[in-house]
Each structure stands twice: as C-alpha cells, then as structure tokens.
DNA sequence: TCAAAAACGCAACAATGTTGCAAAATTACT
DNA sequence: AGTAATTTTGCAACATTGTTGCGTTTTTGA
C-alpha cells in the first residue's frame, strides 16, 4: 500500500505552482524556491503531484515540460476522480509565458480504434499583453 | 538575398522523413541514415526544412521533437504559400509511434486578442495496432 | 517508540539541443 | 569554365533538461 507522505518540499512546490498565474518549468521552480531541496527532488515531487492529479503537465512548443495548477483540483477538494486536462495552452513567443485557457476545449473526432488517454493542446503566438 | 543550396545531406534527410509513415526524431534520422553527415548538420537541416515548409515539426508528449512529411507540401508542388499544420498527432504509448492524422482538425475558439501563429495538438494513448 | 515505507541528497550519467569557427561545397556572375 | 560570394558542413565544446542508483533521512502507522 503506497502511502503518500507530506513533506516540506512537496508543500512548497505545490504552492509555488498553484500561486503562479502561468505554467512553470522545473527551472522556474528551482529559481523561485531557492534551495529548499535538491534539483532531483523537484523532478520527483512534480512527478508525484502529477500522478496524484494535483497539478497537470504541459509540453511546451520547445519541448520543455511545464506544470500548472489544476483549477478543478484546486476548487473541488476531492482529488479522487480522474479528470481530463483537455484545455488549450497558450505559449507566447514574445514573453515566453505559458497560460492555461481552462475554458477552451477543442472538439475533434478521431478515427475509430484510437484509444485516447492524454491530450496536449498548445497554441503559440502572441498573448494579449504582447500582441 | 539568402539563397537556398541543395546538398546531399538535405536531400537524404528530406527523403527519409518523407518516406516514413510516422514522424521521426533526430535520433531516428541519425540511426536511419548512418553517417551521411554530422549530428549537428541534421539539426540544422531539419531547421531549414521546417522553415522552407517542406516538413513540419511536432513536439511529442515527452518533449522530444519529431518531424513529419507535409502532405500538402508533398502533393502540391508549390511551397510558396504558408499553410497551417493544425491537424492532430497521435502518440502511441506502447509502440511509441507518432502519426499524423492529417484529416483531423480540431475546432476551438480562443478569447479575443490572442494572435495564433502555430499550433501543436498531440493526443496520446493506444494506436489501432496496439489497442 | 519503533519498524516499514517513502522521500531525499548526492553523484554520476544520458539524451537532446546549441554555438563558434574554420574548412568545404554550392551557387551566381562574368 | 573560372572565380568570388555565400551557404553549408564538421568538429569540438558546451548548455539544458531529465534520469538512475544507492545509502541516508524523514515520515507515518501500529
């Protein structure tokens, strides 16, 4: 029985991600939190937070992984149910910010026989501040 | 006046990408082509091919960049016009293949003021062969 | 309090991608 | 064809991002 343990690093990282208006990278966290923990620990904590559905993971257009708070998780206090993170992310080419557009859910129809488990929709260009 | 030059490496890489049914990574190309050219050259040729709209670039769910032939480019013989590569890509978690679903174009509506320049839609799960 | 399990730090490694610069190849022009 | 201009290449070195193994520390539940 895998028991999840509460640790200082996990709490700090979770709050950091949650308080950010934009999606943050590993580097952002490391820089933002100073040295609360080792570099490797950040990777491992992020992996756990994603598995526990407390945050969600985004692949940016340049291939760098980013993490963002999950509105559903943040508001509903039960993390038991699994929900799909199928909203669009916007990656600004100028200010480099990655923002969740939680209300924008693309519609599409896949050919039969494909079994979808995760989605990653990212659109890049200029955000309202930079346009 | 930047003049595009035809080279052996470029031709080989372009044909390799074009003949692949799935999207290929830098590593796939390097392995597939042996040593027609240096590792760095592959990166640079891919960048050029993308800029010339001869192939298109995909960010896989794990953050690795992949490249695929562009059906529009491959069939229409004029590469002059810029076209959006806004179809969905499917990334199989089992066989690791990344396939262009050229006919699946998601519809979505962004909030005003976002200027879209590129899109990257990737769906992962199990492909028909692995389901 | 104490033992089991989870999480951590450290070090080392792996994969992927980038940059600078001099040499080689291609192209345009005469 | 000859030649100069420009692009492309190879090489080496480096940067970034992410992973793994392992012994130690921390957390948790009984």
PDB file of C-alpha atoms (C1' of nucleotides) in Angstrom:
ATOM      1  CA  UNK A   1       0.000   0.000   0.000  1.00  0.00           C
ATOM      2  CA  UNK A   2       1.794   3.031  -1.287  1.00  0.00           C
ATOM      3  CA  UNK A   3       1.349   5.738   1.276  1.00  0.00           C
ATOM      4  CA  UNK A   4       1.755   9.325   0.203  1.00  0.00           C
ATOM      5  CA  UNK A   5       3.801  11.322   2.661  1.00  0.00           C
ATOM      6  CA  UNK A   6       3.667  15.012   3.234  1.00  0.00           C
ATOM      7  CA  UNK A   7       6.989  16.736   3.024  1.00  0.00           C
ATOM      8  CA  UNK A   8       8.274  20.292   3.089  1.00  0.00           C
ATOM      9  CA  UNK A   9       9.500  20.149  -0.479  1.00  0.00           C
ATOM     10  CA  UNK A  10       6.211  18.851  -1.773  1.00  0.00           C
ATOM     11  CA  UNK A  11       4.209  21.521   0.004  1.00  0.00           C
ATOM     12  CA  UNK A  12       6.477  24.301  -1.172  1.00  0.00           C
ATOM     13  CA  UNK A  13       6.488  23.159  -4.768  1.00  0.00           C
ATOM     14  CA  UNK A  14       2.758  22.619  -4.847  1.00  0.00           C
ATOM     15  CA  UNK A  15       2.106  26.096  -3.519  1.00  0.00           C
ATOM     16  CA  UNK A  16       4.587  27.633  -5.889  1.00  0.00           C
ATOM     17  CA  UNK A  17       2.877  26.065  -8.873  1.00  0.00           C
ATOM     18  CA  UNK A  18      -0.550  26.923  -7.563  1.00  0.00           C
ATOM     19  CA  UNK A  19       0.247  30.558  -6.972  1.00  0.00           C
ATOM     20  CA  UNK A  20       1.686  31.069 -10.431  1.00  0.00           C
ATOM     21  CA  UNK A  21      -0.627  32.600 -12.980  1.00  0.00           C
ATOM     22  CA  UNK A  22       1.297  30.820 -15.687  1.00  0.00           C
ATOM     23  CA  UNK A  23       2.668  27.375 -16.125  1.00  0.00           C
ATOM     24  CA  UNK A  24       6.126  26.989 -14.644  1.00  0.00           C
ATOM     25  CA  UNK A  25       9.100  24.918 -15.643  1.00  0.00           C
ATOM     26  CA  UNK A  26      11.475  22.968 -13.472  1.00  0.00           C
ATOM     27  CA  UNK A  27      13.939  25.828 -13.856  1.00  0.00           C
ATOM     28  CA  UNK A  28      11.328  28.356 -12.723  1.00  0.00           C
ATOM     29  CA  UNK A  29      10.690  26.360  -9.600  1.00  0.00           C
ATOM     30  CA  UNK A  30      14.326  25.902  -8.810  1.00  0.00           C
ATOM     31  CA  UNK A  31      14.952  29.573  -9.208  1.00  0.00           C
ATOM     32  CA  UNK A  32      11.813  30.618  -7.388  1.00  0.00           C
ATOM     33  CA  UNK A  33      12.284  28.403  -4.390  1.00  0.00           C
ATOM     34  CA  UNK A  34      15.998  28.838  -3.896  1.00  0.00           C
ATOM     35  CA  UNK A  35      17.297  25.692  -2.318  1.00  0.00           C
ATOM     36  CA  UNK A  36      14.502  24.128  -0.375  1.00  0.00           C
ATOM     37  CA  UNK A  37      15.560  20.859  -1.884  1.00  0.00           C
ATOM     38  CA  UNK A  38      17.723  19.181  -4.435  1.00  0.00           C
ATOM     39  CA  UNK A  39      17.234  19.536  -8.155  1.00  0.00           C
ATOM     40  CA  UNK A  40      16.335  15.887  -8.481  1.00  0.00           C
ATOM     41  CA  UNK A  41      13.759  16.162  -5.735  1.00  0.00           C
ATOM     42  CA  UNK A  42      11.925  18.798  -7.737  1.00  0.00           C
ATOM     43  CA  UNK A  43      11.613  16.374 -10.618  1.00  0.00           C
ATOM     44  CA  UNK A  44      10.379  13.643  -8.340  1.00  0.00           C
ATOM     45  CA  UNK A  45       7.916  15.816  -6.490  1.00  0.00           C
ATOM     46  CA  UNK A  46       6.497  17.114  -9.761  1.00  0.00           C
ATOM     47  CA  UNK A  47       6.037  13.584 -10.976  1.00  0.00           C
ATOM     48  CA  UNK A  48       4.177  12.701  -7.811  1.00  0.00           C
ATOM     49  CA  UNK A  49       1.984  15.786  -7.927  1.00  0.00           C
ATOM     50  CA  UNK A  50       1.015  14.951 -11.479  1.00  0.00           C
ATOM     51  CA  UNK A  51       0.254  11.353 -10.561  1.00  0.00           C
ATOM     52  CA  UNK A  52      -1.897  12.495  -7.706  1.00  0.00           C
ATOM     53  CA  UNK A  53      -3.738  14.818 -10.067  1.00  0.00           C
ATOM     54  CA  UNK A  54      -2.836  17.854  -8.028  1.00  0.00           C
ATOM     55  CA  UNK A  55      -1.207  19.655 -10.923  1.00  0.00           C
ATOM     56  CA  UNK A  56      -1.022  18.989 -14.609  1.00  0.00           C
ATOM     57  CA  UNK A  57       1.822  18.740 -17.039  1.00  0.00           C
ATOM     58  CA  UNK A  58       2.215  20.609 -20.288  1.00  0.00           C
ATOM     59  CA  UNK A  59       4.723  20.092 -23.057  1.00  0.00           C
ATOM     60  CA  UNK A  60       5.697  23.459 -24.407  1.00  0.00           C
ATOM     61  CA  UNK A  61       6.347  24.064 -28.081  1.00  0.00           C
ATOM     62  CA  UNK A  62      10.087  23.943 -27.500  1.00  0.00           C
ATOM     63  CA  UNK A  63       9.820  20.588 -25.762  1.00  0.00           C
ATOM     64  CA  UNK A  64      10.289  21.842 -22.230  1.00  0.00           C
ATOM     65  CA  UNK A  65       7.901  20.440 -19.671  1.00  0.00           C
ATOM     66  CA  UNK A  66       5.825  22.911 -17.717  1.00  0.00           C
ATOM     67  CA  UNK A  67       3.467  22.467 -14.824  1.00  0.00           C
ATOM     68  CA  UNK A  68       0.332  24.312 -13.891  1.00  0.00           C
ATOM     69  CA  UNK A  69      -2.234  24.279 -11.187  1.00  0.00           C
ATOM     70  CA  UNK A  70      -5.375  22.390 -11.949  1.00  0.00           C
ATOM     71  CA  UNK A  71      -8.438  24.514 -11.458  1.00  0.00           C
ATOM     72  CA  UNK A  72     -10.657  21.531 -10.967  1.00  0.00           C
ATOM     73  CA  UNK A  73      -8.334  20.087  -8.369  1.00  0.00           C
ATOM     74  CA  UNK A  74      -7.858  23.426  -6.699  1.00  0.00           C
ATOM     75  CA  UNK A  75     -11.550  24.116  -6.288  1.00  0.00           C
ATOM     76  CA  UNK A  76     -13.056  20.732  -5.727  1.00  0.00           C
ATOM     77  CA  UNK A  77     -11.403  19.284  -2.725  1.00  0.00           C
ATOM     78  CA  UNK A  78     -11.688  15.719  -3.729  1.00  0.00           C
ATOM     79  CA  UNK A  79      -8.899  14.568  -5.941  1.00  0.00           C
ATOM     80  CA  UNK A  80     -10.247  11.123  -6.211  1.00  0.00           C
ATOM     81  CA  UNK A  81     -11.836  11.306  -9.602  1.00  0.00           C
ATOM     82  CA  UNK A  82      -9.675  11.446 -12.676  1.00  0.00           C
ATOM     83  CA  UNK A  83     -10.442  14.279 -14.995  1.00  0.00           C
ATOM     84  CA  UNK A  84      -9.031  15.024 -18.411  1.00  0.00           C
ATOM     85  CA  UNK A  85      -6.880  18.112 -18.827  1.00  0.00           C
ATOM     86  CA  UNK A  86      -8.025  18.835 -22.328  1.00  0.00           C
ATOM     87  CA  UNK A  87      -7.983  22.580 -22.408  1.00  0.00           C
ATOM     88  CA  UNK A  88      -5.719  24.607 -24.671  1.00  0.00           C
ATOM     89  CA  UNK A  89      -2.480  26.171 -23.504  1.00  0.00           C
ATOM     90  CA  UNK A  90      -1.188  29.354 -24.999  1.00  0.00           C
ATOM     91  CA  UNK A  91       2.539  29.814 -25.372  1.00  0.00           C
ATOM     92  CA  UNK A  92       3.605  33.392 -26.066  1.00  0.00           C
ATOM     93  CA  UNK A  93       6.560  33.667 -28.398  1.00  0.00           C
ATOM     94  CA  UNK A  94       7.497  37.064 -27.039  1.00  0.00           C
ATOM     95  CA  UNK A  95       7.140  36.980 -23.272  1.00  0.00           C
ATOM     96  CA  UNK A  96       7.562  33.195 -23.142  1.00  0.00           C
ATOM     97  CA  UNK A  97       4.627  32.720 -20.810  1.00  0.00           C
ATOM     98  CA  UNK A  98       2.505  29.608 -20.981  1.00  0.00           C
ATOM     99  CA  UNK A  99      -1.072  30.107 -19.872  1.00  0.00           C
ATOM    100  CA  UNK A 100      -3.895  27.678 -19.340  1.00  0.00           C
ATOM    101  CA  UNK A 101      -7.039  28.600 -21.196  1.00  0.00           C
ATOM    102  CA  UNK A 102      -9.188  26.444 -18.983  1.00  0.00           C
ATOM    103  CA  UNK A 103     -12.375  27.273 -20.810  1.00  0.00           C
ATOM    104  CA  UNK A 104     -11.182  26.379 -24.264  1.00  0.00           C
ATOM    105  CA  UNK A 105     -11.794  22.724 -25.007  1.00  0.00           C
ATOM    106  CA  UNK A 106     -11.251  21.804 -28.643  1.00  0.00           C
ATOM    107  CA  UNK A 107     -13.642  19.429 -30.303  1.00  0.00           C
ATOM    108  CA  UNK A 108     -12.393  16.800 -32.687  1.00  0.00           C
ATOM    109  CA  UNK A 109     -13.206  13.347 -33.883  1.00  0.00           C
ATOM    110  CA  UNK A 110     -10.572  10.653 -34.054  1.00  0.00           C
ATOM    111  CA  UNK A 111     -10.824   7.674 -36.358  1.00  0.00           C
ATOM    112  CA  UNK A 112     -12.229   4.600 -34.630  1.00  0.00           C
ATOM    113  CA  UNK A 113      -9.882   2.366 -32.757  1.00  0.00           C
ATOM    114  CA  UNK A 114      -7.704   5.027 -31.275  1.00  0.00           C
ATOM    115  CA  UNK A 115      -7.779   4.895 -27.500  1.00  0.00           C
ATOM    116  CA  UNK A 116      -7.081   8.331 -26.068  1.00  0.00           C
ATOM    117  CA  UNK A 117      -5.559   8.609 -22.646  1.00  0.00           C
ATOM    118  CA  UNK A 118      -3.974  12.044 -22.602  1.00  0.00           C
ATOM    119  CA  UNK A 119      -4.055  15.157 -24.685  1.00  0.00           C
ATOM    120  CA  UNK A 120      -1.726  18.076 -25.126  1.00  0.00           C
ATOM    121  CA  UNK A 121      -3.030  21.089 -26.981  1.00  0.00           C
ATOM    122  CA  UNK A 122      -0.713  24.035 -27.250  1.00  0.00           C
ATOM    123  CA  UNK A 123      -1.117  27.093 -29.387  1.00  0.00           C
ATOM    124  CA  UNK A 124       1.678  29.596 -29.777  1.00  0.00           C
ATOM    125  CA  UNK A 125       1.775  33.161 -30.961  1.00  0.00           C
ATOM    126  CA  UNK A 126       1.297  36.454 -29.182  1.00  0.00           C
ATOM    127  CA  UNK A 127      -0.616  36.794 -25.950  1.00  0.00           C
ATOM    128  CA  UNK A 128      -2.894  39.779 -25.248  1.00  0.00           C
ATOM    129  CA  UNK A 129      -0.127  41.647 -23.448  1.00  0.00           C
ATOM    130  CA  UNK A 130       2.345  41.246 -26.273  1.00  0.00           C
ATOM    131  CA  UNK A 131       0.114  41.496 -29.309  1.00  0.00           C
TER     132      UNK A 131
ATOM    133  CA  UNK B   1      19.403  37.573 -50.609  1.00  0.00           C
ATOM    134  CA  UNK B   2      19.604  34.276 -48.801  1.00  0.00           C
ATOM    135  CA  UNK B   3      19.999  31.560 -51.380  1.00  0.00           C
ATOM    136  CA  UNK B   4      18.964  28.047 -50.518  1.00  0.00           C
ATOM    137  CA  UNK B   5      21.503  25.487 -51.595  1.00  0.00           C
ATOM    138  CA  UNK B   6      20.862  21.886 -52.423  1.00  0.00           C
ATOM    139  CA  UNK B   7      23.090  19.467 -50.598  1.00  0.00           C
ATOM    140  CA  UNK B   8      23.407  15.726 -50.214  1.00  0.00           C
ATOM    141  CA  UNK B   9      22.523  15.787 -46.541  1.00  0.00           C
ATOM    142  CA  UNK B  10      19.426  17.856 -47.107  1.00  0.00           C
ATOM    143  CA  UNK B  11      18.171  15.603 -49.878  1.00  0.00           C
ATOM    144  CA  UNK B  12      18.795  12.457 -47.872  1.00  0.00           C
ATOM    145  CA  UNK B  13      17.118  13.784 -44.737  1.00  0.00           C
ATOM    146  CA  UNK B  14      14.138  15.138 -46.634  1.00  0.00           C
ATOM    147  CA  UNK B  15      13.587  11.821 -48.362  1.00  0.00           C
ATOM    148  CA  UNK B  16      13.990   9.908 -45.142  1.00  0.00           C
ATOM    149  CA  UNK B  17      11.338  11.982 -43.429  1.00  0.00           C
ATOM    150  CA  UNK B  18       9.061  11.828 -46.433  1.00  0.00           C
ATOM    151  CA  UNK B  19       9.248   8.075 -46.766  1.00  0.00           C
ATOM    152  CA  UNK B  20       8.446   7.458 -43.128  1.00  0.00           C
ATOM    153  CA  UNK B  21       4.872   6.616 -42.302  1.00  0.00           C
ATOM    154  CA  UNK B  22       5.368   8.078 -38.852  1.00  0.00           C
ATOM    155  CA  UNK B  23       7.010  11.160 -37.524  1.00  0.00           C
ATOM    156  CA  UNK B  24      10.708  10.693 -36.906  1.00  0.00           C
ATOM    157  CA  UNK B  25      13.045  12.117 -34.320  1.00  0.00           C
ATOM    158  CA  UNK B  26      16.558  13.374 -34.734  1.00  0.00           C
ATOM    159  CA  UNK B  27      17.763  10.063 -33.326  1.00  0.00           C
ATOM    160  CA  UNK B  28      15.678   8.109 -35.841  1.00  0.00           C
ATOM    161  CA  UNK B  29      17.260  10.020 -38.679  1.00  0.00           C
ATOM    162  CA  UNK B  30      20.756   9.606 -37.367  1.00  0.00           C
ATOM    163  CA  UNK B  31      20.262   5.900 -36.966  1.00  0.00           C
ATOM    164  CA  UNK B  32      18.445   5.503 -40.255  1.00  0.00           C
ATOM    165  CA  UNK B  33      20.920   7.372 -42.377  1.00  0.00           C
ATOM    166  CA  UNK B  34      24.126   6.085 -40.857  1.00  0.00           C
ATOM    167  CA  UNK B  35      26.698   8.774 -41.262  1.00  0.00           C
ATOM    168  CA  UNK B  36      25.791  10.806 -44.259  1.00  0.00           C
ATOM    169  CA  UNK B  37      26.558  13.831 -42.164  1.00  0.00           C
ATOM    170  CA  UNK B  38      27.337  15.139 -38.748  1.00  0.00           C
ATOM    171  CA  UNK B  39      24.865  15.113 -35.880  1.00  0.00           C
ATOM    172  CA  UNK B  40      24.762  18.879 -35.835  1.00  0.00           C
ATOM    173  CA  UNK B  41      24.065  19.035 -39.532  1.00  0.00           C
ATOM    174  CA  UNK B  42      20.924  17.005 -39.024  1.00  0.00           C
ATOM    175  CA  UNK B  43      19.644  19.592 -36.574  1.00  0.00           C
ATOM    176  CA  UNK B  44      20.461  22.395 -38.954  1.00  0.00           C
ATOM    177  CA  UNK B  45      18.971  20.712 -41.993  1.00  0.00           C
ATOM    178  CA  UNK B  46      15.778  19.962 -40.099  1.00  0.00           C
ATOM    179  CA  UNK B  47      15.523  23.570 -39.081  1.00  0.00           C
ATOM    180  CA  UNK B  48      15.903  24.642 -42.668  1.00  0.00           C
ATOM    181  CA  UNK B  49      13.378  22.139 -43.967  1.00  0.00           C
ATOM    182  CA  UNK B  50      10.856  23.372 -41.427  1.00  0.00           C
ATOM    183  CA  UNK B  51      11.493  26.987 -42.351  1.00  0.00           C
ATOM    184  CA  UNK B  52      11.010  26.164 -46.005  1.00  0.00           C
ATOM    185  CA  UNK B  53       7.743  24.448 -45.160  1.00  0.00           C
ATOM    186  CA  UNK B  54       8.933  21.178 -46.627  1.00  0.00           C
ATOM    187  CA  UNK B  55       8.313  19.228 -43.441  1.00  0.00           C
ATOM    188  CA  UNK B  56       6.634  20.045 -40.182  1.00  0.00           C
ATOM    189  CA  UNK B  57       7.692  19.808 -36.601  1.00  0.00           C
ATOM    190  CA  UNK B  58       5.866  18.083 -33.767  1.00  0.00           C
ATOM    191  CA  UNK B  59       6.505  18.186 -30.066  1.00  0.00           C
ATOM    192  CA  UNK B  60       5.884  14.773 -28.645  1.00  0.00           C
ATOM    193  CA  UNK B  61       4.315  14.260 -25.232  1.00  0.00           C
ATOM    194  CA  UNK B  62       7.708  13.502 -23.735  1.00  0.00           C
ATOM    195  CA  UNK B  63       9.150  16.713 -25.085  1.00  0.00           C
ATOM    196  CA  UNK B  64      11.135  15.198 -27.915  1.00  0.00           C
ATOM    197  CA  UNK B  65      10.853  16.958 -31.240  1.00  0.00           C
ATOM    198  CA  UNK B  66       9.690  14.898 -34.179  1.00  0.00           C
ATOM    199  CA  UNK B  67       9.422  15.672 -37.837  1.00  0.00           C
ATOM    200  CA  UNK B  68       6.971  14.529 -40.446  1.00  0.00           C
ATOM    201  CA  UNK B  69       6.348  14.970 -44.105  1.00  0.00           C
ATOM    202  CA  UNK B  70       3.780  17.532 -45.020  1.00  0.00           C
ATOM    203  CA  UNK B  71       1.100  16.096 -47.223  1.00  0.00           C
ATOM    204  CA  UNK B  72       0.171  19.463 -48.622  1.00  0.00           C
ATOM    205  CA  UNK B  73       3.769  20.201 -49.460  1.00  0.00           C
ATOM    206  CA  UNK B  74       4.350  16.752 -50.840  1.00  0.00           C
ATOM    207  CA  UNK B  75       1.387  16.819 -53.203  1.00  0.00           C
ATOM    208  CA  UNK B  76       1.157  20.425 -54.263  1.00  0.00           C
ATOM    209  CA  UNK B  77       4.421  21.281 -55.838  1.00  0.00           C
ATOM    210  CA  UNK B  78       4.432  24.898 -54.904  1.00  0.00           C
ATOM    211  CA  UNK B  79       5.753  25.584 -51.456  1.00  0.00           C
ATOM    212  CA  UNK B  80       5.198  29.245 -51.763  1.00  0.00           C
ATOM    213  CA  UNK B  81       2.068  29.580 -49.708  1.00  0.00           C
ATOM    214  CA  UNK B  82       2.176  29.170 -45.979  1.00  0.00           C
ATOM    215  CA  UNK B  83      -0.260  26.685 -44.607  1.00  0.00           C
ATOM    216  CA  UNK B  84      -1.097  25.854 -41.043  1.00  0.00           C
ATOM    217  CA  UNK B  85      -0.231  22.414 -39.738  1.00  0.00           C
ATOM    218  CA  UNK B  86      -3.186  22.183 -37.470  1.00  0.00           C
ATOM    219  CA  UNK B  87      -4.007  18.530 -37.606  1.00  0.00           C
ATOM    220  CA  UNK B  88      -3.810  16.206 -34.635  1.00  0.00           C
ATOM    221  CA  UNK B  89      -0.885  13.901 -33.979  1.00  0.00           C
ATOM    222  CA  UNK B  90      -1.304  10.621 -32.231  1.00  0.00           C
ATOM    223  CA  UNK B  91       1.426   9.362 -29.959  1.00  0.00           C
ATOM    224  CA  UNK B  92       1.166   5.695 -29.033  1.00  0.00           C
ATOM    225  CA  UNK B  93       2.270   4.914 -25.517  1.00  0.00           C
ATOM    226  CA  UNK B  94       3.039   1.327 -26.392  1.00  0.00           C
ATOM    227  CA  UNK B  95       4.778   1.267 -29.766  1.00  0.00           C
ATOM    228  CA  UNK B  96       5.981   4.847 -29.381  1.00  0.00           C
ATOM    229  CA  UNK B  97       4.946   5.803 -32.879  1.00  0.00           C
ATOM    230  CA  UNK B  98       3.785   9.297 -33.664  1.00  0.00           C
ATOM    231  CA  UNK B  99       1.356   9.526 -36.526  1.00  0.00           C
ATOM    232  CA  UNK B 100      -0.136  12.482 -38.340  1.00  0.00           C
ATOM    233  CA  UNK B 101      -3.898  12.389 -38.523  1.00  0.00           C
ATOM    234  CA  UNK B 102      -3.997  14.809 -41.391  1.00  0.00           C
ATOM    235  CA  UNK B 103      -7.755  14.814 -41.617  1.00  0.00           C
ATOM    236  CA  UNK B 104      -8.446  15.639 -38.001  1.00  0.00           C
ATOM    237  CA  UNK B 105      -8.540  19.371 -37.470  1.00  0.00           C
ATOM    238  CA  UNK B 106      -9.836  20.373 -34.053  1.00  0.00           C
ATOM    239  CA  UNK B 107     -12.152  23.308 -33.765  1.00  0.00           C
ATOM    240  CA  UNK B 108     -11.843  25.762 -30.934  1.00  0.00           C
ATOM    241  CA  UNK B 109     -12.374  29.387 -30.153  1.00  0.00           C
ATOM    242  CA  UNK B 110      -9.723  31.437 -28.426  1.00  0.00           C
ATOM    243  CA  UNK B 111     -10.509  34.554 -26.428  1.00  0.00           C
ATOM    244  CA  UNK B 112     -10.075  37.719 -28.455  1.00  0.00           C
ATOM    245  CA  UNK B 113      -6.683  39.299 -28.638  1.00  0.00           C
ATOM    246  CA  UNK B 114      -4.676  36.112 -28.875  1.00  0.00           C
ATOM    247  CA  UNK B 115      -2.702  36.021 -32.079  1.00  0.00           C
ATOM    248  CA  UNK B 116      -2.118  32.427 -33.119  1.00  0.00           C
ATOM    249  CA  UNK B 117       0.899  31.607 -35.210  1.00  0.00           C
ATOM    250  CA  UNK B 118       1.450  27.923 -34.626  1.00  0.00           C
ATOM    251  CA  UNK B 119      -0.418  25.030 -33.117  1.00  0.00           C
ATOM    252  CA  UNK B 120       0.615  21.724 -31.672  1.00  0.00           C
ATOM    253  CA  UNK B 121      -2.082  19.183 -30.993  1.00  0.00           C
ATOM    254  CA  UNK B 122      -0.973  15.828 -29.726  1.00  0.00           C
ATOM    255  CA  UNK B 123      -3.112  13.056 -28.346  1.00  0.00           C
ATOM    256  CA  UNK B 124      -1.582  10.039 -26.700  1.00  0.00           C
ATOM    257  CA  UNK B 125      -2.892   6.622 -25.860  1.00  0.00           C
ATOM    258  CA  UNK B 126      -3.053   3.411 -27.850  1.00  0.00           C
ATOM    259  CA  UNK B 127      -2.961   3.306 -31.615  1.00  0.00           C
ATOM    260  CA  UNK B 128      -5.115   0.841 -33.614  1.00  0.00           C
ATOM    261  CA  UNK B 129      -2.278  -1.685 -33.791  1.00  0.00           C
ATOM    262  CA  UNK B 130      -1.705  -1.679 -30.057  1.00  0.00           C
ATOM    263  CA  UNK B 131      -5.208  -1.238 -28.703  1.00  0.00           C
TER     264      UNK B 131
ATOM    265  C1'  DT C   1       8.607   4.298  20.403  1.00  0.00           C
ATOM    266  C1'  DC C   2       9.833   1.742  16.682  1.00  0.00           C
ATOM    267  C1'  DA C   3       9.844  -0.504  12.314  1.00  0.00           C
ATOM    268  C1'  DA C   4       8.391  -0.091   7.486  1.00  0.00           C
ATOM    269  C1'  DA C   5       7.909   2.668   3.766  1.00  0.00           C
ATOM    270  C1'  DA C   6       8.537   6.798   1.371  1.00  0.00           C
ATOM    271  C1'  DA C   7      11.250  10.629   0.278  1.00  0.00           C
ATOM    272  C1'  DC C   8      15.691  12.800  -0.041  1.00  0.00           C
ATOM    273  C1'  DG C   9      20.591  14.164  -1.361  1.00  0.00           C
ATOM    274  C1'  DC C  10      24.354  13.259  -3.913  1.00  0.00           C
ATOM    275  C1'  DA C  11      26.861  11.828  -7.732  1.00  0.00           C
ATOM    276  C1'  DA C  12      27.039  10.194 -11.966  1.00  0.00           C
ATOM    277  C1'  DC C  13      25.017   9.626 -16.296  1.00  0.00           C
ATOM    278  C1'  DA C  14      22.040  10.094 -20.572  1.00  0.00           C
ATOM    279  C1'  DA C  15      19.632  12.452 -24.028  1.00  0.00           C
ATOM    280  C1'  DT C  16      18.776  16.352 -26.601  1.00  0.00           C
ATOM    281  C1'  DG C  17      19.878  20.547 -28.485  1.00  0.00           C
ATOM    282  C1'  DT C  18      23.119  24.865 -29.316  1.00  0.00           C
ATOM    283  C1'  DT C  19      27.189  27.824 -30.586  1.00  0.00           C
ATOM    284  C1'  DG C  20      31.641  29.363 -32.674  1.00  0.00           C
ATOM    285  C1'  DC C  21      34.712  28.951 -36.115  1.00  0.00           C
ATOM    286  C1'  DA C  22      37.442  27.410 -39.853  1.00  0.00           C
ATOM    287  C1'  DA C  23      37.057  24.390 -43.967  1.00  0.00           C
ATOM    288  C1'  DA C  24      34.383  22.658 -47.781  1.00  0.00           C
ATOM    289  C1'  DA C  25      30.665  22.797 -51.053  1.00  0.00           C
ATOM    290  C1'  DT C  26      27.369  25.191 -53.794  1.00  0.00           C
ATOM    291  C1'  DT C  27      25.747  28.932 -56.437  1.00  0.00           C
ATOM    292  C1'  DA C  28      25.779  33.234 -59.115  1.00  0.00           C
ATOM    293  C1'  DC C  29      28.149  36.025 -62.089  1.00  0.00           C
ATOM    294  C1'  DT C  30      31.305  37.203 -65.658  1.00  0.00           C
TER     295       DT C  30
ATOM    296  C1'  DA D   1      34.991  27.452 -67.253  1.00  0.00           C
ATOM    297  C1'  DG D   2      36.851  30.475 -63.600  1.00  0.00           C
ATOM    298  C1'  DT D   3      36.120  32.893 -59.581  1.00  0.00           C
ATOM    299  C1'  DA D   4      34.121  35.339 -55.804  1.00  0.00           C
ATOM    300  C1'  DA D   5      30.310  35.364 -52.581  1.00  0.00           C
ATOM    301  C1'  DT D   6      27.548  32.815 -49.697  1.00  0.00           C
ATOM    302  C1'  DT D   7      25.814  28.800 -47.731  1.00  0.00           C
ATOM    303  C1'  DT D   8      26.593  24.586 -45.613  1.00  0.00           C
ATOM    304  C1'  DT D   9      29.379  21.410 -43.072  1.00  0.00           C
ATOM    305  C1'  DG D  10      32.366  19.175 -39.460  1.00  0.00           C
ATOM    306  C1'  DC D  11      34.323  19.391 -35.275  1.00  0.00           C
ATOM    307  C1'  DA D  12      34.701  20.464 -30.634  1.00  0.00           C
ATOM    308  C1'  DA D  13      32.959  22.215 -26.834  1.00  0.00           C
ATOM    309  C1'  DC D  14      29.176  23.430 -24.133  1.00  0.00           C
ATOM    310  C1'  DA D  15      24.255  24.019 -22.169  1.00  0.00           C
ATOM    311  C1'  DT D  16      19.998  22.365 -20.737  1.00  0.00           C
ATOM    312  C1'  DT D  17      16.876  19.052 -19.323  1.00  0.00           C
ATOM    313  C1'  DG D  18      15.815  14.909 -17.369  1.00  0.00           C
ATOM    314  C1'  DT D  19      17.048  10.070 -15.214  1.00  0.00           C
ATOM    315  C1'  DT D  20      19.056   6.367 -12.215  1.00  0.00           C
ATOM    316  C1'  DG D  21      21.327   4.041  -8.256  1.00  0.00           C
ATOM    317  C1'  DC D  22      22.129   3.934  -3.657  1.00  0.00           C
ATOM    318  C1'  DG D  23      22.813   4.920   1.016  1.00  0.00           C
ATOM    319  C1'  DT D  24      20.671   8.124   4.443  1.00  0.00           C
ATOM    320  C1'  DT D  25      16.952  10.724   6.433  1.00  0.00           C
ATOM    321  C1'  DT D  26      12.186  11.648   7.255  1.00  0.00           C
ATOM    322  C1'  DT D  27       7.515  10.482   7.728  1.00  0.00           C
ATOM    323  C1'  DT D  28       3.883   7.551   9.087  1.00  0.00           C
ATOM    324  C1'  DG D  29       1.116   3.987  11.240  1.00  0.00           C
ATOM    325  C1'  DA D  30       0.870   0.459  14.579  1.00  0.00           C
TER     326       DA D  30
END
